[in-house]
CSV table of C-alpha atoms and ligand atoms in Angstrom, one decimal:
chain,number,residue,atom,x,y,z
A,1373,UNK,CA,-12.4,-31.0,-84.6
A,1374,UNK,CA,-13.7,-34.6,-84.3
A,1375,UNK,CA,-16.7,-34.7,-81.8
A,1376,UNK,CA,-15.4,-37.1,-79.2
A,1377,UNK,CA,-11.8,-35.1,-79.3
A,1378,UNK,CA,-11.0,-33.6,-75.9
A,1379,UNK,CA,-11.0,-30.0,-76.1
A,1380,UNK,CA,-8.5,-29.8,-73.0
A,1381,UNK,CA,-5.2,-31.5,-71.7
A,1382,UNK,CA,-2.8,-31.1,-69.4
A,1383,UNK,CA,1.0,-30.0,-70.5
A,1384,UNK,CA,4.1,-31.9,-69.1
A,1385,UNK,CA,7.7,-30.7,-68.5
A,1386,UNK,CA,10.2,-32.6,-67.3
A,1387,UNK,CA,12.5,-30.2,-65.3
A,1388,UNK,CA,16.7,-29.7,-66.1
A,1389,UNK,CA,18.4,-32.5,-64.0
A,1390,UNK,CA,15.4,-34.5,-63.7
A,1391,UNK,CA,13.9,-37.6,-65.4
A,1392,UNK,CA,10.4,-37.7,-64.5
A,1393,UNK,CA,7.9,-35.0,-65.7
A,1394,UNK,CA,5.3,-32.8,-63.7
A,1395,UNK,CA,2.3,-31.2,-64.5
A,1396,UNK,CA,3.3,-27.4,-66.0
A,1397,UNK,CA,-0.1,-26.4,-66.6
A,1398,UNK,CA,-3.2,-26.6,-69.0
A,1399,UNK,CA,-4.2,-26.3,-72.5
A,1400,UNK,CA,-7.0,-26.1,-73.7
A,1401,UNK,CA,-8.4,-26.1,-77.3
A,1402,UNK,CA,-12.1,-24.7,-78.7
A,1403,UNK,CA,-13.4,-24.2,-82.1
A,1404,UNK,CA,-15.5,-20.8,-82.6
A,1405,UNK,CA,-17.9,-20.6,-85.2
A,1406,UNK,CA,-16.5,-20.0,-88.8
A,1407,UNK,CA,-14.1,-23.0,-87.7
A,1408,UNK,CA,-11.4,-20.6,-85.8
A,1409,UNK,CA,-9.5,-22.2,-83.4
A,1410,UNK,CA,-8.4,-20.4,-79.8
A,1411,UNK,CA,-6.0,-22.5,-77.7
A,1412,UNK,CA,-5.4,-21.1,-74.0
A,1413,UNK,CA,-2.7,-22.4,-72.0
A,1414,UNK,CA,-2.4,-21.5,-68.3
A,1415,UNK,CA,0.3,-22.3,-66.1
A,1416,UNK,CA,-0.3,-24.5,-62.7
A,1417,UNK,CA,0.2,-22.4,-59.5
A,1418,UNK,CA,2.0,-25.6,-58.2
A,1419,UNK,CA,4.5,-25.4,-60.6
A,1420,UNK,CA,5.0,-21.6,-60.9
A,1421,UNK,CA,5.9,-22.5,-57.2
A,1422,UNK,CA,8.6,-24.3,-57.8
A,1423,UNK,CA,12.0,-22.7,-57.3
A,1424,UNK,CA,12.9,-24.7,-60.5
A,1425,UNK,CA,10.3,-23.8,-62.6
A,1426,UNK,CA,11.1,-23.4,-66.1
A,1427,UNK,CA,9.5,-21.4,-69.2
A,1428,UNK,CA,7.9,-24.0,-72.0
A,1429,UNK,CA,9.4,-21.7,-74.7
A,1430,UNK,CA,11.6,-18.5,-74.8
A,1431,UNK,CA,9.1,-16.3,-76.0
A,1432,UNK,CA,5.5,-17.0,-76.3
A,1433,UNK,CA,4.7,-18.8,-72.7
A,1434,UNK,CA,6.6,-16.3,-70.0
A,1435,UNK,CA,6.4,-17.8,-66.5
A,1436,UNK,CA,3.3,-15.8,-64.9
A,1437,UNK,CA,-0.4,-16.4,-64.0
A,1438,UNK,CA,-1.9,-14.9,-66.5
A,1439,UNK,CA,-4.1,-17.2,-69.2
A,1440,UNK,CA,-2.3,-17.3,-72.7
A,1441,UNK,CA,-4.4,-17.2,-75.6
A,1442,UNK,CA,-3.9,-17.4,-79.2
A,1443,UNK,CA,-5.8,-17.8,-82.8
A,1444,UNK,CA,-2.3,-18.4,-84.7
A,1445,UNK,CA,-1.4,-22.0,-85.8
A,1446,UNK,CA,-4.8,-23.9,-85.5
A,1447,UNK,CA,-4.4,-22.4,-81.8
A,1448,UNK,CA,-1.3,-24.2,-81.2
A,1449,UNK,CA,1.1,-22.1,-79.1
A,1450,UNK,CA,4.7,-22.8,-81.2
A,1451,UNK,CA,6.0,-24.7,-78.1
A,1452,UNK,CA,3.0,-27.2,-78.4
A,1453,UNK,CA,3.0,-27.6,-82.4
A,1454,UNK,CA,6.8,-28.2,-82.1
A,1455,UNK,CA,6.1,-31.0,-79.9
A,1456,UNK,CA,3.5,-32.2,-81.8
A,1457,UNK,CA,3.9,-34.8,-84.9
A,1458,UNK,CA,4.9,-33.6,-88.7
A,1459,UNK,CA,4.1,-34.8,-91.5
A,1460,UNK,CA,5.6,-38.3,-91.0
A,1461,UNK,CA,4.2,-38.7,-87.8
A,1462,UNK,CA,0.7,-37.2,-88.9
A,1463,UNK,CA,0.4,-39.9,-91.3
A,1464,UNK,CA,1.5,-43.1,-88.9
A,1465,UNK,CA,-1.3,-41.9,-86.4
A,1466,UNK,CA,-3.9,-41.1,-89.2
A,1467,UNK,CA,-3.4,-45.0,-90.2
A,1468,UNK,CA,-3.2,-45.9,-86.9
A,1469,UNK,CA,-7.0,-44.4,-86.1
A,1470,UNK,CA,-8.2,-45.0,-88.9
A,1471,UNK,CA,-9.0,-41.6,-89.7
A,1472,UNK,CA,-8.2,-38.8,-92.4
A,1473,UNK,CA,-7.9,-36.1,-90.4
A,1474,UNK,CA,-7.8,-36.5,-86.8
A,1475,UNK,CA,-8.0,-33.2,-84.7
A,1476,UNK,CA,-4.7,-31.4,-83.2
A,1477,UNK,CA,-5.8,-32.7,-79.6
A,1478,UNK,CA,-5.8,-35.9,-81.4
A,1479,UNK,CA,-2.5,-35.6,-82.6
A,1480,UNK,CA,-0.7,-34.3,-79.0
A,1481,UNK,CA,-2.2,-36.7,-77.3
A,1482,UNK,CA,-1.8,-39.9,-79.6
A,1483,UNK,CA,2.3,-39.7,-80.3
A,1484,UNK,CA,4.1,-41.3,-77.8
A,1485,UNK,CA,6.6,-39.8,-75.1
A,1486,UNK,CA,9.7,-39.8,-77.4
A,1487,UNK,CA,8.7,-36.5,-79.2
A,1488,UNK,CA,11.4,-34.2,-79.7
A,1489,UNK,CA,11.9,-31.7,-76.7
A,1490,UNK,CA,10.9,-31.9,-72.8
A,1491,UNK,CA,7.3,-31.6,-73.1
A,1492,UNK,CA,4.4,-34.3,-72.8
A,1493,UNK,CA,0.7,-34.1,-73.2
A,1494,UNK,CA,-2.0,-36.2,-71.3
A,1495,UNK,CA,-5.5,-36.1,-69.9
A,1496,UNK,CA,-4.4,-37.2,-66.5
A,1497,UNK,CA,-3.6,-34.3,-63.9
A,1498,UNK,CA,-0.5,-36.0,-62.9
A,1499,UNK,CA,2.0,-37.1,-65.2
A,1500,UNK,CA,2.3,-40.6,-65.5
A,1501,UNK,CA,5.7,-42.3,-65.1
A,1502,UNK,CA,7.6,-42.2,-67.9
A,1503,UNK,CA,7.4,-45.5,-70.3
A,1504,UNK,CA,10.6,-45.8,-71.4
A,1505,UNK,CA,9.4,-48.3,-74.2
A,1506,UNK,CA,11.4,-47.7,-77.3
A,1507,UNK,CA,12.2,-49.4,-80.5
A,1508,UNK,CA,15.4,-51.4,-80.3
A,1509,UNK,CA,18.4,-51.0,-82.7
A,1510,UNK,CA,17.5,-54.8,-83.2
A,1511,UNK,CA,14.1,-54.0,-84.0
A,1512,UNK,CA,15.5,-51.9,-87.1
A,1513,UNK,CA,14.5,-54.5,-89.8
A,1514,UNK,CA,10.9,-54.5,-89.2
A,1515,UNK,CA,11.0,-50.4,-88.8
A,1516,UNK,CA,12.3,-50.3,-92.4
A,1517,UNK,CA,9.4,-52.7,-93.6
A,1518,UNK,CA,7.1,-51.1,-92.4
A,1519,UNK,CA,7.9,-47.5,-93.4
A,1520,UNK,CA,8.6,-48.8,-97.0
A,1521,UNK,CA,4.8,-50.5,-96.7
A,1522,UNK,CA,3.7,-47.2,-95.3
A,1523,UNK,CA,5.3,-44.8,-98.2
A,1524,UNK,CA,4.1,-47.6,-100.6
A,1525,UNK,CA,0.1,-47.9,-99.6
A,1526,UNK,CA,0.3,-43.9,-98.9
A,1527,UNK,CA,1.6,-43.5,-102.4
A,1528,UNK,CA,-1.0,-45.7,-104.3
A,1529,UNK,CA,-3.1,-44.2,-102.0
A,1530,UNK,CA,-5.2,-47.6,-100.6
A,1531,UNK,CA,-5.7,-46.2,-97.2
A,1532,UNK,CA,-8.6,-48.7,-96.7
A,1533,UNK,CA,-6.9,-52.2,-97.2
A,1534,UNK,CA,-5.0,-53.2,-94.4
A,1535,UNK,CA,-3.9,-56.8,-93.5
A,1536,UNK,CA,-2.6,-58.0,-90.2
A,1537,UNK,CA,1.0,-57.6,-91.3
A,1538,UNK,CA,0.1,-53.4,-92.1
A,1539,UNK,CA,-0.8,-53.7,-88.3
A,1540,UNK,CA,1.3,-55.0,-87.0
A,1541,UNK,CA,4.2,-52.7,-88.6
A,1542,UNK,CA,2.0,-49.5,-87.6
A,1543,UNK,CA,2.3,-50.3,-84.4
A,1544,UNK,CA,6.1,-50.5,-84.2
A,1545,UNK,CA,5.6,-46.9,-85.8
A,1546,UNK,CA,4.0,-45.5,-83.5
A,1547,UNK,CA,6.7,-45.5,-81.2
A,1548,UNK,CA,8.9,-42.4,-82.7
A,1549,UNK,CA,5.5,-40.6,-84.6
A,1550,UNK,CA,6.2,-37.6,-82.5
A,1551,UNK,CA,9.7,-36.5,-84.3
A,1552,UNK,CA,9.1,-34.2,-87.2
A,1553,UNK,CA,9.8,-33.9,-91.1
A,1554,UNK,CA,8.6,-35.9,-93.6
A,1555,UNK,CA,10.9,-38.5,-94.0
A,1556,UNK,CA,10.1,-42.2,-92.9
A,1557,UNK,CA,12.1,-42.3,-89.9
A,1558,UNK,CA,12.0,-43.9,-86.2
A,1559,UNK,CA,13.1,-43.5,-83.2
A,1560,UNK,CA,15.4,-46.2,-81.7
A,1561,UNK,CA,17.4,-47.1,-78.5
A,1562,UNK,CA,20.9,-48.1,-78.0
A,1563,UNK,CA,23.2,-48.7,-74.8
A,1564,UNK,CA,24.6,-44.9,-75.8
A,1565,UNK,CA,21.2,-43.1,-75.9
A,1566,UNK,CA,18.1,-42.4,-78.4
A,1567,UNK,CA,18.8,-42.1,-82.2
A,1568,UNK,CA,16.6,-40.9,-84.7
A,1569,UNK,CA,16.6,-43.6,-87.7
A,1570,UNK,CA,16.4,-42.2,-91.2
A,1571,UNK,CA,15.2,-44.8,-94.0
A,1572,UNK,CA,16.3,-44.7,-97.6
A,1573,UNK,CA,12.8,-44.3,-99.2
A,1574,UNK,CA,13.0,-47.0,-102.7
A,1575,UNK,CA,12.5,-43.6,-105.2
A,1576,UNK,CA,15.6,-41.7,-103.3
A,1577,UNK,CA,17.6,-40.0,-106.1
A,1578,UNK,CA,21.2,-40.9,-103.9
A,1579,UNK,CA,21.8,-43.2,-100.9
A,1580,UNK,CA,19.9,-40.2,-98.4
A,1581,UNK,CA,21.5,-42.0,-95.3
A,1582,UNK,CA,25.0,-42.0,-96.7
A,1583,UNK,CA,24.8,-38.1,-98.3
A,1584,UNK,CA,23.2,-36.7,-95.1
A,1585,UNK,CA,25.7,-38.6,-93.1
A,1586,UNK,CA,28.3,-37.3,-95.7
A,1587,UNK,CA,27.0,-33.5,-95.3
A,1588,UNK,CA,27.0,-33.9,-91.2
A,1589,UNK,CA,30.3,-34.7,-91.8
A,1590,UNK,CA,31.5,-31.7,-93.7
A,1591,UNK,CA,29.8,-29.2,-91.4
A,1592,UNK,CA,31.8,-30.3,-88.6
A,1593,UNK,CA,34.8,-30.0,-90.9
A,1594,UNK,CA,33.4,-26.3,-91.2
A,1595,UNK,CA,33.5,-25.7,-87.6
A,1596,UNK,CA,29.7,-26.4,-87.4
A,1597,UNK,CA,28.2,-27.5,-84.1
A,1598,UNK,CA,26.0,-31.1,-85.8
A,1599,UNK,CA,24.8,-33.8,-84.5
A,1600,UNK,CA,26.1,-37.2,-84.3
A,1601,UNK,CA,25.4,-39.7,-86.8
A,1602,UNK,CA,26.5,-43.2,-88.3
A,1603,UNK,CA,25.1,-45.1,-91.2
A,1604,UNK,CA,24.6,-49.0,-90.5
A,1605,UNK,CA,23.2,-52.1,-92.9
A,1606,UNK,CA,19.9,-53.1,-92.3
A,1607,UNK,CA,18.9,-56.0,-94.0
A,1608,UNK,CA,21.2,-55.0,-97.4
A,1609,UNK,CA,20.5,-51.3,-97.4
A,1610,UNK,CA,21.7,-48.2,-95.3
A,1611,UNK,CA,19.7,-46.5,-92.5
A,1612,UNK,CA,21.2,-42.8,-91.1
A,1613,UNK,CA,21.5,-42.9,-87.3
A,1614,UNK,CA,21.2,-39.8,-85.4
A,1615,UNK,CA,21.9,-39.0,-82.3
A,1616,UNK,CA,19.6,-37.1,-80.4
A,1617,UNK,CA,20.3,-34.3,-78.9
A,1618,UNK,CA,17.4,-33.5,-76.5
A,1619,UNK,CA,17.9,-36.4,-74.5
A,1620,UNK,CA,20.9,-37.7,-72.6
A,1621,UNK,CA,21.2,-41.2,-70.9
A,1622,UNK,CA,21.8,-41.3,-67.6
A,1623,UNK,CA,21.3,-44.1,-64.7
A,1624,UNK,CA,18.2,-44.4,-64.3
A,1625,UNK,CA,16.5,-42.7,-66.7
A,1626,UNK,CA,16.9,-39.4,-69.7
A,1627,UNK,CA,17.3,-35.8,-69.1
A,1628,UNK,CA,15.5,-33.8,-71.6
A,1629,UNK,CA,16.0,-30.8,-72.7
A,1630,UNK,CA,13.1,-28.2,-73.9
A,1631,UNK,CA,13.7,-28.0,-78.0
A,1632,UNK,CA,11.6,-24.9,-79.9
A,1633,UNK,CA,12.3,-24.7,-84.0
A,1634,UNK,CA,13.1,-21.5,-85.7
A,1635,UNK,CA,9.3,-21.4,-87.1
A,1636,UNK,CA,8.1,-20.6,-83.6
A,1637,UNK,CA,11.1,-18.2,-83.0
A,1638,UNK,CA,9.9,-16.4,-86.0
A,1639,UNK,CA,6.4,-16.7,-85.0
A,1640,UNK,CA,5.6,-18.1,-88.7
A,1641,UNK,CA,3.9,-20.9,-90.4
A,1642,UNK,CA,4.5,-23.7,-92.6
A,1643,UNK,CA,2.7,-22.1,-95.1
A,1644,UNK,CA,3.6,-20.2,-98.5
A,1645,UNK,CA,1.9,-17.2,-97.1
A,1646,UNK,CA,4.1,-17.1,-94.3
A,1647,UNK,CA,7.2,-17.3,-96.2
A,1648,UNK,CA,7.9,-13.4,-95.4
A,1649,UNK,CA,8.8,-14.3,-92.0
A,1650,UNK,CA,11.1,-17.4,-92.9
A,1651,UNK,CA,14.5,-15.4,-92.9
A,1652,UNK,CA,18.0,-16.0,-91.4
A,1653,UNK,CA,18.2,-12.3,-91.0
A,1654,UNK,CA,15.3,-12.1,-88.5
A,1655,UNK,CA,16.7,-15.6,-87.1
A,1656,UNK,CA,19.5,-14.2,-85.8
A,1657,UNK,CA,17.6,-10.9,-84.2
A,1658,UNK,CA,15.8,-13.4,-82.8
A,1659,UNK,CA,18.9,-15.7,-81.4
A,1660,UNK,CA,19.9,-12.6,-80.4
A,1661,UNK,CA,17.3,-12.1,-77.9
A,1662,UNK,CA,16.7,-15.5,-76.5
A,1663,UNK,CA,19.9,-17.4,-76.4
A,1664,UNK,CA,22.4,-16.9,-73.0
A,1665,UNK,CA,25.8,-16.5,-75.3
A,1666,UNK,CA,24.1,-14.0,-78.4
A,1667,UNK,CA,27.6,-13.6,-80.4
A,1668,UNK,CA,28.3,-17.2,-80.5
A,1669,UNK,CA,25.1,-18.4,-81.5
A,1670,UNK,CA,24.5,-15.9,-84.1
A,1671,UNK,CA,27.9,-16.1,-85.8
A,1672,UNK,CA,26.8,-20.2,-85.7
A,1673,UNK,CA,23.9,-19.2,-87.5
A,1674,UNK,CA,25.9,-17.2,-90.4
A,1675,UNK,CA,28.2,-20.2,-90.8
A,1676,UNK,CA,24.7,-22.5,-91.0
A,1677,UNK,CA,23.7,-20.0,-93.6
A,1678,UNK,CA,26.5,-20.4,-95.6
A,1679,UNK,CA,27.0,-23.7,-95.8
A,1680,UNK,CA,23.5,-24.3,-96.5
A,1681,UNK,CA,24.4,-21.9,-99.6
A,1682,UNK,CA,27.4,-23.8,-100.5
A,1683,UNK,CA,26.1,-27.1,-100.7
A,1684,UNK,CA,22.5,-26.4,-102.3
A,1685,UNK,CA,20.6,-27.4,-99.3
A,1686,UNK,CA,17.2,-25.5,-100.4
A,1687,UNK,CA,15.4,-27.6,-97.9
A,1688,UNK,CA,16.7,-25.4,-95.2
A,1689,UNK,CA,13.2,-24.1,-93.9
A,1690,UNK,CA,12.8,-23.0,-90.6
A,1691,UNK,CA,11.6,-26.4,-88.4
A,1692,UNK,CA,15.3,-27.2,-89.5
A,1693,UNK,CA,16.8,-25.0,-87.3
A,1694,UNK,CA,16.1,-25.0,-83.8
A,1695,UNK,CA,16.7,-24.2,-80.0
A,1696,UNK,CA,17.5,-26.2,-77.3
A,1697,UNK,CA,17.7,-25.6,-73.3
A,1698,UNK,CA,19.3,-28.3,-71.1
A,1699,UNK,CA,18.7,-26.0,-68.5
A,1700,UNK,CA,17.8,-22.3,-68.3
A,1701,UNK,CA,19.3,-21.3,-70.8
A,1702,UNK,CA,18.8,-21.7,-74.9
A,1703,UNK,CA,20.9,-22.2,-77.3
A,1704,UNK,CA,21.1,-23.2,-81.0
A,1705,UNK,CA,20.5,-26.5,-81.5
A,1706,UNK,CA,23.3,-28.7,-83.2
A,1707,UNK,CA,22.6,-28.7,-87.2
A,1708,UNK,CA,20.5,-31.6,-88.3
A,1709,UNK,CA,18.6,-32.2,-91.7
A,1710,UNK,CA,21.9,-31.0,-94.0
A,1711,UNK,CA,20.9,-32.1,-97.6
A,1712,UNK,CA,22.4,-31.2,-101.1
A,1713,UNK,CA,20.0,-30.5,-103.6
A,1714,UNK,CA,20.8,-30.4,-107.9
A,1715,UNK,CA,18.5,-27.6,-109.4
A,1716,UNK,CA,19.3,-27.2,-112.9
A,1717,UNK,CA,19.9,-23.5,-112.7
A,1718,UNK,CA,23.8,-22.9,-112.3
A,1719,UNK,CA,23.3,-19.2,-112.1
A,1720,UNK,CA,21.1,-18.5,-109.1
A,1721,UNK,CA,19.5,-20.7,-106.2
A,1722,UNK,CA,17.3,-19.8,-103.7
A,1723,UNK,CA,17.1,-20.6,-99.8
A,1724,UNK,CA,14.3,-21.7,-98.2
A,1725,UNK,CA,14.8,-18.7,-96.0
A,1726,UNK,CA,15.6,-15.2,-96.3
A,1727,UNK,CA,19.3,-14.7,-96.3
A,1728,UNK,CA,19.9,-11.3,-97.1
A,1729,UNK,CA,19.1,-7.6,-99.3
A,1730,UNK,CA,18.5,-9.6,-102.1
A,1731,UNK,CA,16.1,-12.4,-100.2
A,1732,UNK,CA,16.4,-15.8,-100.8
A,1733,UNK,CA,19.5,-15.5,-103.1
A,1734,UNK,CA,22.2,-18.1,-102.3
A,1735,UNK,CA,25.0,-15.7,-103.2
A,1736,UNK,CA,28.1,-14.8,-101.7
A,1737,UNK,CA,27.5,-11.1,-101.7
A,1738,UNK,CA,23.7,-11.3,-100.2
A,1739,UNK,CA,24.8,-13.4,-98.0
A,1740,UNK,CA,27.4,-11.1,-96.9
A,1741,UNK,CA,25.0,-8.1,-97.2
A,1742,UNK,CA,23.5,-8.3,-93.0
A,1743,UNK,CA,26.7,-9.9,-91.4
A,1744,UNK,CA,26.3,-6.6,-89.2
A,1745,UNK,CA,23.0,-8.7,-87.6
A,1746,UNK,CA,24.8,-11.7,-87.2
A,1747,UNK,CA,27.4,-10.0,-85.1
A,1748,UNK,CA,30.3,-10.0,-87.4
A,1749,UNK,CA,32.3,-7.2,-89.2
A,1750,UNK,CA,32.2,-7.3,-93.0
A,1751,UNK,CA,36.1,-8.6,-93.0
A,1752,UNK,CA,35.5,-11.3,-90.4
A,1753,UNK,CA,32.3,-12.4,-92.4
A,1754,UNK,CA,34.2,-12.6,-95.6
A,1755,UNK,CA,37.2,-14.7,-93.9
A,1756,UNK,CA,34.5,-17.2,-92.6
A,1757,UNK,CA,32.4,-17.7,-96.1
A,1758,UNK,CA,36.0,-17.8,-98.0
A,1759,UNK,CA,37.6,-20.2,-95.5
A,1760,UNK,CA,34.3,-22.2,-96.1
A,1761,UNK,CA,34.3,-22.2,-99.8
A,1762,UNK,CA,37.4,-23.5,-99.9
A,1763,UNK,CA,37.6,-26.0,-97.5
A,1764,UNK,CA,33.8,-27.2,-99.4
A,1765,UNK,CA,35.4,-27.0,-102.9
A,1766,UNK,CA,38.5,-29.1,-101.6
A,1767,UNK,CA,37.2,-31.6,-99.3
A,1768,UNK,CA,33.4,-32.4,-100.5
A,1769,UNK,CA,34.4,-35.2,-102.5
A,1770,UNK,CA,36.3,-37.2,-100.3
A,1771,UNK,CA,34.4,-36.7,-97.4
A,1772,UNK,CA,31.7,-38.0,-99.1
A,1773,UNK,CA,33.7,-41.0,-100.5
A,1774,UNK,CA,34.9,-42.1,-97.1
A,1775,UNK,CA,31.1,-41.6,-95.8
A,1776,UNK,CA,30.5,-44.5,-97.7
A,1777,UNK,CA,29.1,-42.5,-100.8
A,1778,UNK,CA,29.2,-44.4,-104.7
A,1779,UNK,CA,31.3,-42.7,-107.3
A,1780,UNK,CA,27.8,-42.6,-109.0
A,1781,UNK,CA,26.4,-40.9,-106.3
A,1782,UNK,CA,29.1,-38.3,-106.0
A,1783,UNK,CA,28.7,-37.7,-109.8
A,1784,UNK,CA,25.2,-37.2,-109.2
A,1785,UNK,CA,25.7,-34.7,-106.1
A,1786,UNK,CA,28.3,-32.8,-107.4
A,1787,UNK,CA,26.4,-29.8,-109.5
A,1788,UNK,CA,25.3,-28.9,-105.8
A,1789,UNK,CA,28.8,-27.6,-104.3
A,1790,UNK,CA,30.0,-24.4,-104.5
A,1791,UNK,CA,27.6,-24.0,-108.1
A,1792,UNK,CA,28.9,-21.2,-110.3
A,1793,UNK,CA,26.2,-18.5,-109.2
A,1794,UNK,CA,27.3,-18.2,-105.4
A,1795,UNK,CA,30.2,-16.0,-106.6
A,1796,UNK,CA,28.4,-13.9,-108.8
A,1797,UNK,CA,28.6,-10.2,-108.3
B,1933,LIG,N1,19.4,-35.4,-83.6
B,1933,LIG,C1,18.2,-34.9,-83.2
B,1933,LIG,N2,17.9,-34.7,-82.0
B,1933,LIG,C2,16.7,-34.2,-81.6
B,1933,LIG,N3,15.7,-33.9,-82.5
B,1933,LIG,C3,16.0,-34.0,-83.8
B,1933,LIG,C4,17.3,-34.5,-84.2
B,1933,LIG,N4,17.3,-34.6,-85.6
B,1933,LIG,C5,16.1,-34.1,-86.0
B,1933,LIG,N5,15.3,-33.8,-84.9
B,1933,LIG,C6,13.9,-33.3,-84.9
B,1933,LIG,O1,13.2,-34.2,-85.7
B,1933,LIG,C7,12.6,-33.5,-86.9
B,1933,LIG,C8,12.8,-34.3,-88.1
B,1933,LIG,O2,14.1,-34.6,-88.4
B,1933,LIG,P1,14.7,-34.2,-89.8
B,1933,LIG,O3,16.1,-34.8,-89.8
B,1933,LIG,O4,14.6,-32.8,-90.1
B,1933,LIG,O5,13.8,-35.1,-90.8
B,1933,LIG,P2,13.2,-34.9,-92.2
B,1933,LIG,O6,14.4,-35.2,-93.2
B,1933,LIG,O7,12.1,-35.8,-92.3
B,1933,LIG,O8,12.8,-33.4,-92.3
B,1933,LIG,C9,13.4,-32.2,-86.9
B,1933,LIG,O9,12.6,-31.1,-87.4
B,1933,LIG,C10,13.8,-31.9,-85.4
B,1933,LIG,O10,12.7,-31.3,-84.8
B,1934,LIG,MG1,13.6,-31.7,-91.6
């Protein structure tokens, strides 16, 4: 931790139905000696009072008195790190204070109040009312600048020049910092809501917007729960839009709903040493327990699973899953972040996350092998991957076409469909 960091904040929530936050309680963040870090989080007896109280996360932060402490995750509890920035965000607000490595208080308490989720951080012990600045759809042609300036001084790696221009674009940043993953991306306002903007970075392999769009797509055609999206020209290139699905415009203001990903579910890190816990398997256990309608969601998460298989999408690590609650109850999240991927290998792929007996294998009969966990009988499994595979195999290629996608790019996509190793036995 930086010296002049505060060590402590105070956690807001804003309520199901409402569109102003209140104080849930406070965190607070120390550094032991041999650098560990504890965070403790206690719950306001105010809000505990409140007939409409609500839990910051489905398993970590029950709602009682007692003081939660915790040494995982930089002392992050999952809720908080969830709602804290990524990669993409990290690197915006490291520019923006001009340091390499600010602390984790740092980093809650510099992103702005459009971070994924129903939570917002702050030293004040009242919230204050919510901003409600965001990026414009019209502002879309400077965001793309200056993310392209970003990923271009961040790649050569001149952190210290910065001219008025680089200022000026960081800035405009800032605003959408808070949203995860490590693609540039912003987060913009229309009349119908919030949208998170994807850019097309200049070394992209494929038009990203137009693919992810595409895959979006074909997971609905899957009977996949996604969410929305639309590709539209800025300034001569495409920029993915989509919709969020943690807030909802209404007059006078945005609901929110509470959002937790699938690495705090698991209770695992972003790290290679956690990779153990990163499994679909445990997933579902784990949907199992927190979500109101347990069948549905976990048979959701097989079909997920699946596709993710039949398309190649390897990038399928647990912040791309998530839960949501609009009210008291969670749910899975609609899918986001569907990428193909090309590895040479046509024999085997692996998952990001465990997907069966034989791990990370991206075959039809490990992924087949714990259907019993997702809440489906070995014939009902089977019927879903089949139907699937076939309407993957059939379809990929012109729902990718009327996405928008090049005949180059479809050529270049196409090893990651249904690849030869999925069916072997
Ligand atoms: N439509 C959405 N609504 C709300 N949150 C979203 C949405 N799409 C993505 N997110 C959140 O933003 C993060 C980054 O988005 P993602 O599409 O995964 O970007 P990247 O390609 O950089 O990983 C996700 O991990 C998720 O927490
Ligand atoms: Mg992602």
């Amino acid at each position: 931790m930086t010296s002049e960091a505060p060590s402590e904040c105070y956690v807001y929530v804003t309520l199901p139905g409402e569109t102003e936050a209140v104080t849930a309680g406070r965190f607070a963040l120390a550094t032991h000696r041999h650098g560990v870090a504890e965070g403790r989080f206690v719950y306001g007896r105010s809000y505990l009072a409140r007939a409409n109280a609500v839990a910051l996360d489905p398993i970590e932060l029950k709602l009682t008195t007692r003081t939660y402490n915790t040494v995982a995750f930089s002392g992050l509890f999952g809720a908080l790190r969830d709602a804290s920035p990524d990669y993409w965000g990290r690197l915006v607000i490291q520019r923006h204070l001009r340091q390499a490595s600010p602390s984790e208080m740092d980093y809650l308490l510099h992103s702005p109040d459009d971070r994924a989720g129903a939570l917002g951080f702050g030293l004040n012990p009242t919230p204050p009312a919510p901003k409600r600045i965001f990026n414009q759809r019209l502002d879309l042609a400077a965001l793309q600048t200056a993310a392209d300036t970003l990923v271009a001084t961040n790649d050569s790696n001149t952190a210290g020049r910065r001219n008025t221009h680089d200022l000026q674009v960081e800035k405009l940043l800032l605003l959408g910092t808070s949203m995860g993953g490590a693609r540039p991306k912003a987060v913009i306002e229309d009349s119908d809501g919030l949208w998170v903007a994807k850019f097309n970075r200049r070394d992209d392999a494929w038009n990203s917007a137009r693919v992810e769009h595409a895959m979006l797509q074909l997971a609905r055609a899957c009977a996949i729960t996604t969410a929305d999206s639309r590709v539209v020209k800025v300034g001569g290139r495409d920029v993915l839009l989509v919709k969020r699905f943690d807030r909802e415009k209404i007059p006078g203001g945005y609901l929110r709903a509470r959002m937790v990903s699938a690495l705090t579910l698991l209770r695992a890190e972003d790290t290679y040493q956690s990779r153990n816990k990163w499994s679909y398997v445990l997933l579902a256990e784990e949907l199992r327990r927190v979500c109101a309608e347990p069948q549905h969601n976990a048979a959701e998460l097989f079909r997920r699973m699946c596709f993710n298989a039949l398309i190649s999408n390897i990038d399928d690590h647990p912040r791309n899953h998530a839960v949501i609650a609009r009210n008291q109850d969670w749910c899975l999240s609609p899918a986001y972040d569907l990428t193909p991927a090309t590895p040479i290998s046509q024999e085997r792929r692996d998952l990001a996350m465990i997907c069966g007996d034989g791990g990370r294998y991206a075959n039809a009969s490990n992924l087949l092998s714990q259907c019993a966990r997702f809440l489906l009988e070995r014939d009902e499994a089977q019927a879903v991957m089949a139907d699937m595979q076939a309407q993957i195999k059939a379809t990929w290629h012109a729902t990718a076409r009327s996405a928008g996608v090049s005949v180059r790019d479809c050529e270049k996509i196409a090893t990651a469909f249904v690849y030869p190793g999925f069916d072997q036995s």
